[in-house]
Amino acid sequence: RIWRSQSPLRQFKNVPEIVARKLERKSDIEWARYSDLTPSDLGELVGVPKMGRTLHKLVHQFPKLELSAHVQPITRSILRVELNLVPDFEYDIKVHGYVQLFHVIVEDVDGQNILHHEMFLLKSTGAQDEHTVVFTVSIMDPLPPTYFIRVISDRWLHSESVLPVSFNKMILPAKFYPPTELLDLQPLPISVLAEGALTKLYSFNEFNPIQTQTFHHLFKTDKNCLICAPAGSGKSACAEFAIMRMLVNDPQGKCVYVAPKEETAANTFADWNGRFGSILRPGQVAQLSGETAPDLKLLAEAKIVVCTAKQWDAISRRWRQRKGVQAVTLFIVDDLHFLGGDAGPTLEVIISRMRFIGTQKQQKGDDKLVRMVGLSASLANAREVGEWMGVASKGLFNFSPKVRPIPLEMYFHSFDQSNFASRLMAMAKPVYNAVMRHSDGKPTIIFVPSRRQAQLSAIDLMTYHQSIDGETFLGSGANPDEIAEVAANLREPALQQVVASGIGFLHDGMVESDWEK
């Protein structure tokens, strides 16, 4: 409605044309300085003293935001920005409406590239409050001197705030070491285990490339080791190499396997109890329950102990009085990438404690030291974690996330709905289409943000499939009568409804009997 060269005050309805023209003639005064002028100054500027107070009020109603930012480099290529926005104008619903929309734009030093863009809504209810927007932007290489954060009103011309972010004093994290190269080695046959009883533990004939590359360090030495590789790479077999070395070379040895989550520990125990239990005496593969007295008895008798981080933390605190804890010679920690999550503090404590126990035994001249073996997804700072665990550089295997036995394909589908509920509703049909396009009749897992959404998504999938294809998701080998019997024994009505169509859902609020079925 106005040219950029015209006065910003023309955007208000009650500014006379003659006054606006007089303001435009005073081009020597920048618009940013108008807020510093008094009513009398403004009246004198346009030659109409009576308009001074009105102009002063309009100038201070013009949308303006004060900006400040706190920046923190997360890695050498990602910058976290915490932008604080303080409204610096008088909000009037009659003038501004209930919501003012602003564009937050991050530009490079030349203003040639937009590095980040998002919308910021200023509501009338929060017009007096300080607001915070948190986002991440990429850091250019080489490091530029400055980025500019620009906040522009969607409806008001000249309503623009700029904040330069200088990088002159910013210290970037050290460069991460490159991942371990996966060597092109001849796959090792299971006969390298040299013991007939051990080779029977495996149903395949040769180890995969990651297992082949780590085999010598785990099975032929007693040194600490950290293996970081993508999920599904066979890291559990790598841990088994260390266990088998202990069983062969140290008849009195004791292994403790720790996982952050109960589900992981339960699955590992079920697997190892079936396999290692076949070559050991009954009770020598045990899972801790969390009850101190029975757990100490299990620990004394077992050679392979499976537990969660919390359970081992509780039982190892009084390690000086507990010989079962002191007898541990092999300590395996799985899912070390959870160090940054909720289980992180507990993992840190038990790993540090076991290293301390090992150091104390070494100082006393004990031959049976504590060997540390860590398993994790690929880590950016694997060397730091390895040094903390006492792993030498030769024992550190940090494979790239791209090194997978089964290649991973990623597809992105973006949604522009800003409202959370609307966005989830908009995702329903694309999720169904993605399942039909990519699953090829195989099982599919969908992760959702809440318990309620788990039910809704399951019902949506069932409805779409029945309305479009007129079928269920049950495979050709499924027996509908058996599925119906399982559904009849479930207690949650929504789950009963969808199970018959070959769909299930899980969440923490479910009845335990439903979860197990």
XYZ file of C-alpha atoms in Angstrom:
517
model
C 0.000 0.000 0.000
C 2.981 2.325 0.368
C 6.384 2.680 -1.251
C 9.428 1.895 0.811
C 10.555 5.529 0.403
C 7.347 6.793 2.032
C 6.853 7.388 5.758
C 6.115 4.235 7.816
C 3.412 6.213 9.644
C 1.254 6.105 6.492
C 0.341 2.589 7.620
C -1.802 4.123 10.375
C -5.266 5.265 9.284
C -5.414 8.546 11.217
C -2.342 10.304 9.754
C -3.338 13.214 7.476
C -1.801 13.245 3.978
C -0.217 16.659 4.520
C 1.517 15.493 7.707
C 2.823 12.360 6.007
C 4.276 14.417 3.145
C 6.027 16.751 5.559
C 7.588 13.761 7.331
C 8.815 12.386 4.001
C 10.537 15.689 3.195
C 12.569 15.359 6.406
C 14.632 12.544 4.921
C 17.706 13.588 6.919
C 16.171 12.042 10.075
C 16.289 8.255 10.088
C 13.158 6.353 11.049
C 15.002 4.596 13.919
C 15.546 8.008 15.612
C 11.839 8.919 15.694
C 11.299 6.954 18.912
C 13.833 9.231 20.677
C 11.917 12.413 19.803
C 9.502 14.068 22.255
C 5.905 15.046 21.287
C 6.982 18.712 20.953
C 9.906 17.687 18.701
C 7.565 15.748 16.422
C 5.024 18.612 16.326
C 7.769 21.042 15.418
C 9.117 18.635 12.782
C 5.846 18.639 10.797
C 5.006 22.279 11.607
C 1.753 21.252 13.365
C 2.353 21.392 17.144
C -1.078 19.904 17.870
C -0.135 16.696 16.017
C 2.912 16.130 18.241
C 1.200 13.937 20.837
C -0.661 11.909 18.221
C 2.506 11.280 16.225
C 4.392 10.365 19.403
C 1.711 7.799 20.264
C 1.766 6.315 16.733
C 5.577 6.103 16.683
C 5.461 4.108 19.928
C 2.684 1.868 18.602
C 4.756 0.937 15.580
C 5.830 -2.766 15.990
C 9.418 -3.009 17.165
C 11.339 -5.813 18.864
C 14.528 -5.616 20.925
C 16.822 -8.563 20.187
C 19.535 -10.335 22.142
C 21.052 -13.743 21.500
C 23.115 -16.379 23.224
C 25.019 -18.616 20.792
C 26.731 -21.905 21.539
C 28.558 -24.179 19.085
C 27.312 -27.749 19.556
C 29.797 -29.143 17.042
C 32.163 -27.532 14.554
C 29.327 -27.389 12.038
C 26.202 -26.684 14.139
C 25.470 -23.518 16.129
C 22.706 -23.354 18.734
C 21.071 -19.930 18.930
C 18.872 -18.812 21.804
C 17.191 -15.616 20.580
C 15.420 -13.383 23.113
C 12.744 -11.035 21.743
C 11.318 -8.218 23.866
C 8.382 -6.186 22.428
C 9.335 -2.493 22.511
C 6.027 -0.907 21.499
C 2.565 -0.233 22.905
C 0.327 -3.104 21.837
C -3.208 -2.032 20.918
C -5.667 -4.706 19.771
C -7.572 -2.108 17.687
C -4.403 -1.349 15.719
C -2.482 -4.629 15.798
C -5.194 -7.261 16.159
C -4.749 -10.247 18.458
C -1.596 -11.614 16.783
C 1.431 -10.052 15.102
C 3.475 -12.275 12.801
C 7.251 -11.864 12.436
C 9.812 -13.645 10.228
C 13.056 -14.674 11.951
C 15.779 -14.885 9.305
C 19.472 -15.716 9.722
C 21.711 -14.433 6.921
C 25.367 -14.951 6.134
C 27.856 -12.099 6.364
C 27.212 -10.978 2.772
C 23.439 -11.191 3.042
C 23.483 -13.530 0.036
C 22.226 -16.736 1.688
C 19.407 -17.405 4.138
C 20.705 -19.976 6.615
C 17.537 -20.274 8.692
C 13.968 -19.025 8.578
C 11.057 -19.485 10.951
C 7.903 -17.650 12.010
C 7.364 -15.976 15.380
C 3.847 -15.167 16.622
C 3.473 -12.324 19.113
C 0.088 -12.611 20.791
C -1.668 -9.716 22.523
C -1.615 -11.671 25.805
C 2.203 -11.799 25.739
C 2.857 -8.302 24.452
C 4.657 -7.296 27.670
C 6.695 -10.485 28.102
C 10.127 -11.577 26.954
C 10.024 -14.422 24.432
C 12.680 -16.989 23.549
C 13.169 -18.783 20.234
C 15.741 -21.602 20.071
C 17.061 -22.937 16.759
C 20.212 -24.297 15.151
C 22.076 -23.054 12.103
C 25.002 -24.511 10.207
C 28.467 -22.981 10.633
C 30.195 -22.212 7.348
C 33.706 -23.396 6.640
C 35.875 -21.309 6.729
C 34.363 -19.601 9.760
C 32.763 -16.259 8.749
C 33.251 -13.153 10.931
C 29.527 -12.524 11.490
C 25.984 -13.784 10.977
C 22.996 -11.428 10.961
C 19.702 -12.282 12.671
C 16.919 -10.263 11.070
C 13.375 -10.127 12.513
C 10.896 -8.609 10.044
C 7.199 -7.915 10.573
C 4.892 -9.711 8.155
C 2.493 -6.730 7.826
C 4.378 -3.571 8.744
C 6.892 -2.113 6.303
C 10.058 -0.767 8.004
C 9.375 -2.873 11.127
C 12.712 -4.627 11.112
C 15.306 -5.457 13.786
C 18.818 -6.666 13.012
C 21.240 -8.319 15.433
C 24.813 -9.071 14.313
C 26.321 -12.232 15.863
C 30.102 -11.982 15.894
C 32.264 -15.113 15.753
C 35.555 -13.374 16.565
C 35.737 -14.676 20.145
C 33.824 -17.919 19.639
C 35.781 -21.085 20.404
C 34.707 -24.080 18.336
C 34.951 -27.632 19.705
C 37.964 -29.666 18.658
C 37.663 -31.578 15.413
C 36.391 -35.111 15.809
C 38.637 -37.905 14.668
C 37.532 -39.659 11.471
C 35.637 -42.954 11.883
C 37.419 -46.294 11.716
C 37.741 -47.532 8.166
C 36.017 -50.841 7.513
C 38.729 -52.989 5.977
C 38.082 -55.304 3.061
C 38.975 -58.503 4.944
C 38.190 -62.100 4.152
C 35.228 -63.035 6.448
C 36.376 -65.301 9.272
C 34.699 -68.720 9.528
C 33.288 -69.692 12.934
C 35.944 -72.421 13.109
C 38.446 -69.730 14.280
C 36.897 -70.127 17.741
C 38.812 -73.455 17.828
C 36.453 -74.992 20.410
C 33.696 -77.277 19.141
C 31.345 -76.242 21.942
C 31.749 -72.573 21.012
C 31.199 -73.028 17.283
C 27.860 -74.735 18.041
C 26.621 -71.481 19.554
C 26.241 -69.965 16.077
C 23.806 -70.961 13.343
C 25.781 -69.207 10.562
C 29.074 -70.145 8.931
C 31.111 -66.906 8.931
C 31.311 -63.593 10.764
C 30.394 -60.281 9.149
C 33.041 -57.611 8.264
C 32.723 -55.706 11.578
C 32.981 -58.906 13.644
C 35.916 -60.054 11.516
C 37.821 -56.783 12.031
C 37.301 -56.726 15.823
C 37.777 -60.471 16.409
C 41.524 -60.473 17.087
C 41.394 -57.690 19.691
C 38.445 -59.241 21.526
C 39.258 -62.962 21.334
C 43.068 -62.943 21.277
C 43.859 -60.187 23.842
C 42.628 -59.079 27.276
C 42.729 -55.352 26.488
C 39.843 -52.928 26.923
C 37.760 -52.343 23.807
C 35.086 -49.931 22.537
C 33.039 -50.891 19.482
C 30.779 -48.257 17.935
C 28.729 -49.380 14.952
C 25.182 -48.890 13.622
C 22.281 -50.961 14.956
C 22.077 -54.430 13.431
C 25.845 -54.684 12.876
C 26.313 -57.738 15.106
C 27.863 -55.981 18.119
C 26.377 -58.591 20.477
C 28.537 -61.255 18.803
C 31.560 -59.002 19.422
C 30.735 -58.989 23.142
C 30.416 -62.784 22.988
C 34.019 -63.016 21.685
C 35.221 -61.432 24.936
C 32.988 -63.748 27.006
C 34.289 -66.824 25.176
C 37.899 -65.741 25.774
C 37.116 -65.428 29.472
C 35.467 -68.885 29.567
C 38.421 -70.509 27.779
C 41.345 -68.733 29.518
C 39.978 -67.891 32.973
C 37.902 -70.670 34.622
C 37.367 -68.449 37.693
C 36.369 -65.384 35.641
C 33.060 -63.626 35.967
C 31.346 -61.458 33.330
C 28.776 -58.721 33.982
C 26.724 -57.394 31.059
C 24.973 -54.067 31.698
C 22.267 -52.486 29.521
C 20.552 -49.151 30.233
C 17.058 -50.551 29.567
C 15.276 -53.540 31.077
C 13.964 -54.708 27.695
C 17.500 -54.950 26.271
C 18.721 -56.834 29.339
C 15.760 -59.253 29.215
C 16.281 -60.021 25.505
C 20.030 -60.545 25.983
C 19.452 -62.865 28.959
C 16.896 -64.919 27.009
C 19.392 -65.298 24.141
C 22.478 -66.061 26.249
C 20.654 -68.325 28.682
C 19.593 -70.495 25.759
C 23.005 -70.543 24.087
C 25.668 -70.182 26.813
C 23.386 -72.093 29.187
C 23.869 -75.133 26.945
C 27.631 -75.225 27.645
C 27.585 -74.042 31.288
C 26.057 -75.493 34.449
C 22.509 -74.428 35.432
C 22.520 -71.071 37.231
C 25.783 -69.887 35.658
C 23.895 -67.507 33.368
C 21.790 -65.249 35.607
C 19.728 -62.075 35.435
C 19.589 -59.763 38.466
C 16.171 -58.862 39.841
C 16.935 -55.684 41.798
C 16.567 -57.407 45.214
C 19.929 -57.166 46.970
C 20.051 -60.459 48.930
C 18.942 -62.808 46.082
C 21.097 -60.862 43.599
C 24.239 -61.344 45.719
C 23.564 -65.094 45.778
C 23.079 -65.146 41.984
C 26.263 -63.089 41.511
C 28.324 -65.495 43.619
C 27.251 -68.563 41.618
C 26.998 -67.194 38.068
C 29.720 -66.773 35.447
C 27.641 -64.515 33.160
C 25.422 -61.924 34.854
C 22.935 -59.764 32.941
C 21.464 -56.644 34.565
C 20.421 -53.027 34.078
C 22.594 -50.046 34.951
C 20.453 -49.202 38.024
C 20.635 -52.769 39.339
C 24.426 -52.899 39.032
C 24.745 -49.442 40.582
C 22.802 -50.612 43.635
C 24.722 -53.867 44.078
C 28.222 -52.460 43.388
C 28.076 -49.462 45.739
C 29.403 -51.501 48.674
C 31.911 -53.346 46.530
C 34.574 -53.517 49.243
C 32.304 -55.783 51.337
C 31.034 -57.860 48.382
C 33.429 -60.431 46.992
C 31.117 -61.202 44.083
C 31.608 -57.666 42.755
C 35.372 -57.834 43.282
C 35.495 -61.145 41.368
C 34.257 -59.532 38.130
C 36.935 -59.797 35.422
C 34.914 -58.784 32.339
C 32.541 -55.787 32.347
C 30.455 -55.261 29.196
C 28.355 -52.099 28.779
C 25.829 -52.004 25.954
C 24.088 -48.988 24.359
C 26.758 -46.533 25.486
C 25.206 -43.879 23.225
C 22.642 -43.430 26.024
C 25.352 -41.648 28.061
C 23.705 -38.397 26.952
C 20.216 -39.552 27.997
C 18.326 -40.268 31.202
C 20.430 -43.326 32.029
C 23.670 -41.377 31.435
C 24.539 -40.444 35.056
C 24.037 -44.046 36.248
C 26.165 -45.405 33.385
C 28.914 -42.911 34.188
C 28.923 -43.907 37.865
C 29.126 -47.680 37.296
C 31.791 -47.433 34.577
C 33.924 -45.109 36.721
C 33.419 -47.404 39.724
C 34.469 -50.518 37.797
C 37.552 -48.734 36.496
C 38.381 -47.714 40.061
C 37.928 -51.311 41.255
C 40.277 -52.472 38.493
C 42.886 -49.869 39.498
C 42.670 -50.929 43.171
C 43.140 -54.590 42.217
C 46.131 -53.660 40.043
C 47.774 -51.739 42.896
C 47.348 -54.745 45.197
C 49.095 -56.941 42.617
C 45.987 -58.946 41.737
C 46.406 -60.782 38.426
C 42.675 -60.684 37.617
C 42.094 -57.175 36.342
C 38.749 -55.832 35.121
C 38.487 -55.848 31.334
C 36.116 -53.158 29.976
C 34.194 -53.718 26.734
C 31.840 -51.011 25.480
C 29.212 -51.352 22.751
C 27.544 -48.346 21.193
C 26.004 -46.880 18.083
C 28.429 -44.759 16.034
C 29.669 -41.778 18.107
C 31.126 -38.437 17.054
C 33.366 -38.275 20.156
C 34.206 -41.978 20.444
C 37.868 -41.253 21.241
C 36.923 -39.199 24.319
C 34.606 -41.967 25.551
C 37.302 -44.548 24.856
C 39.978 -42.633 26.791
C 37.594 -42.285 29.729
C 37.000 -46.074 29.691
C 40.718 -46.789 29.478
C 40.642 -48.006 25.879
C 43.856 -47.679 23.864
C 43.693 -46.401 20.290
C 44.142 -49.939 18.896
C 41.093 -51.101 20.834
C 38.838 -48.318 19.550
C 36.568 -49.253 16.640
C 34.256 -46.376 15.722
C 32.684 -47.311 12.410
C 30.766 -44.813 10.320
C 26.924 -44.835 10.534
C 26.990 -45.612 6.795
C 28.688 -48.968 7.406
C 25.646 -51.220 7.669
C 25.212 -54.897 6.776
C 21.757 -53.891 5.475
C 21.754 -50.493 3.690
C 19.479 -47.824 5.169
C 17.375 -45.641 2.897
C 15.911 -42.408 4.279
C 12.907 -40.524 2.919
C 11.688 -37.161 4.237
C 8.166 -35.787 4.038
C 7.683 -32.247 5.363
C 4.524 -30.717 6.831
C 3.931 -26.987 7.200
C 1.029 -27.028 9.698
C 2.133 -24.999 12.728
C -0.597 -26.373 15.025
C 0.481 -29.657 16.667
C -2.903 -31.436 16.458
C -3.473 -30.328 12.854
C -0.006 -31.504 11.865
C -0.613 -34.978 13.309
C -3.952 -35.208 11.492
C -2.264 -34.203 8.239
C 0.295 -36.997 8.701
C -2.257 -39.829 8.873
C -2.759 -40.485 5.150
C 0.927 -39.955 4.157
C 1.925 -42.488 6.855
C -0.430 -45.059 5.342
C 0.903 -44.315 1.844
C 4.505 -44.672 3.082
C 3.715 -48.043 4.693
C 2.139 -49.319 1.476
C 4.974 -47.981 -0.693
C 8.000 -49.120 1.318
C 7.022 -52.081 3.520
C 6.630 -54.636 0.707
C 4.408 -56.744 2.957
C 7.013 -56.868 5.743
C 6.590 -55.658 9.363
C 6.597 -51.889 9.927
C 7.218 -49.793 13.072
C 5.721 -46.291 13.421
C 6.815 -44.025 16.292
C 4.302 -41.469 17.588
C 4.537 -38.743 20.269
C 1.860 -39.906 22.743
C -0.234 -42.832 24.001
C -3.418 -41.370 22.521
C -1.740 -40.922 19.143
C -0.677 -44.586 19.173
C -4.353 -45.594 19.313
C -5.457 -42.992 16.754
C -2.718 -43.915 14.259
C -3.544 -47.632 14.544
C -7.263 -46.954 13.928
C -6.416 -44.629 11.003
C -4.246 -47.305 9.348
C -6.972 -49.920 9.783
C -9.650 -47.578 8.363
C -7.581 -46.509 5.341
C -6.595 -50.079 4.469
C -10.136 -51.409 4.705
C -11.659 -48.510 2.754
C -9.027 -48.464 -0.025
C -7.991 -52.115 -0.380
C -10.805 -53.831 1.526
C -8.232 -56.073 3.257
C -6.310 -56.408 6.515
C -2.542 -56.220 7.111
C -2.409 -59.913 8.066
C -0.005 -61.876 5.907
C -0.970 -64.884 3.837
C 0.456 -67.262 6.464
C -1.563 -65.801 9.375
C -4.428 -67.751 10.885
C -7.394 -65.355 11.423
C -8.878 -67.660 14.096
C -5.673 -67.537 16.173
C -5.507 -63.739 15.816
C -9.170 -63.449 16.867
C -8.437 -65.598 19.937
C -5.509 -63.338 20.904
C -7.682 -60.239 20.379
C -10.428 -61.677 22.605
C -7.944 -62.045 25.495
C -6.779 -58.417 25.313
C -8.167 -55.944 27.847
C -7.786 -52.685 25.915
C -10.809 -52.195 23.588
C -8.924 -50.191 20.921
C -6.207 -52.852 20.775
C -8.815 -55.602 20.366
C -10.283 -53.691 17.438
C -7.027 -53.208 15.496
C -5.273 -56.530 16.239
C -7.775 -58.382 14.075
C -6.563 -56.240 11.160
C -2.895 -57.086 11.751
C -2.063 -53.848 13.602
C -0.872 -53.465 17.190
C 0.357 -50.632 19.374
C 2.489 -50.345 22.519
C 2.818 -47.624 25.152
C 3.861 -47.382 28.796
C 0.279 -47.102 30.071
C -0.779 -50.541 28.829
C -1.769 -53.421 31.083
C 1.190 -55.786 31.473
C -0.759 -58.780 30.144
C -1.561 -56.868 26.932
C 2.071 -55.816 26.578
C 3.345 -59.411 26.801
C 0.797 -60.736 24.285
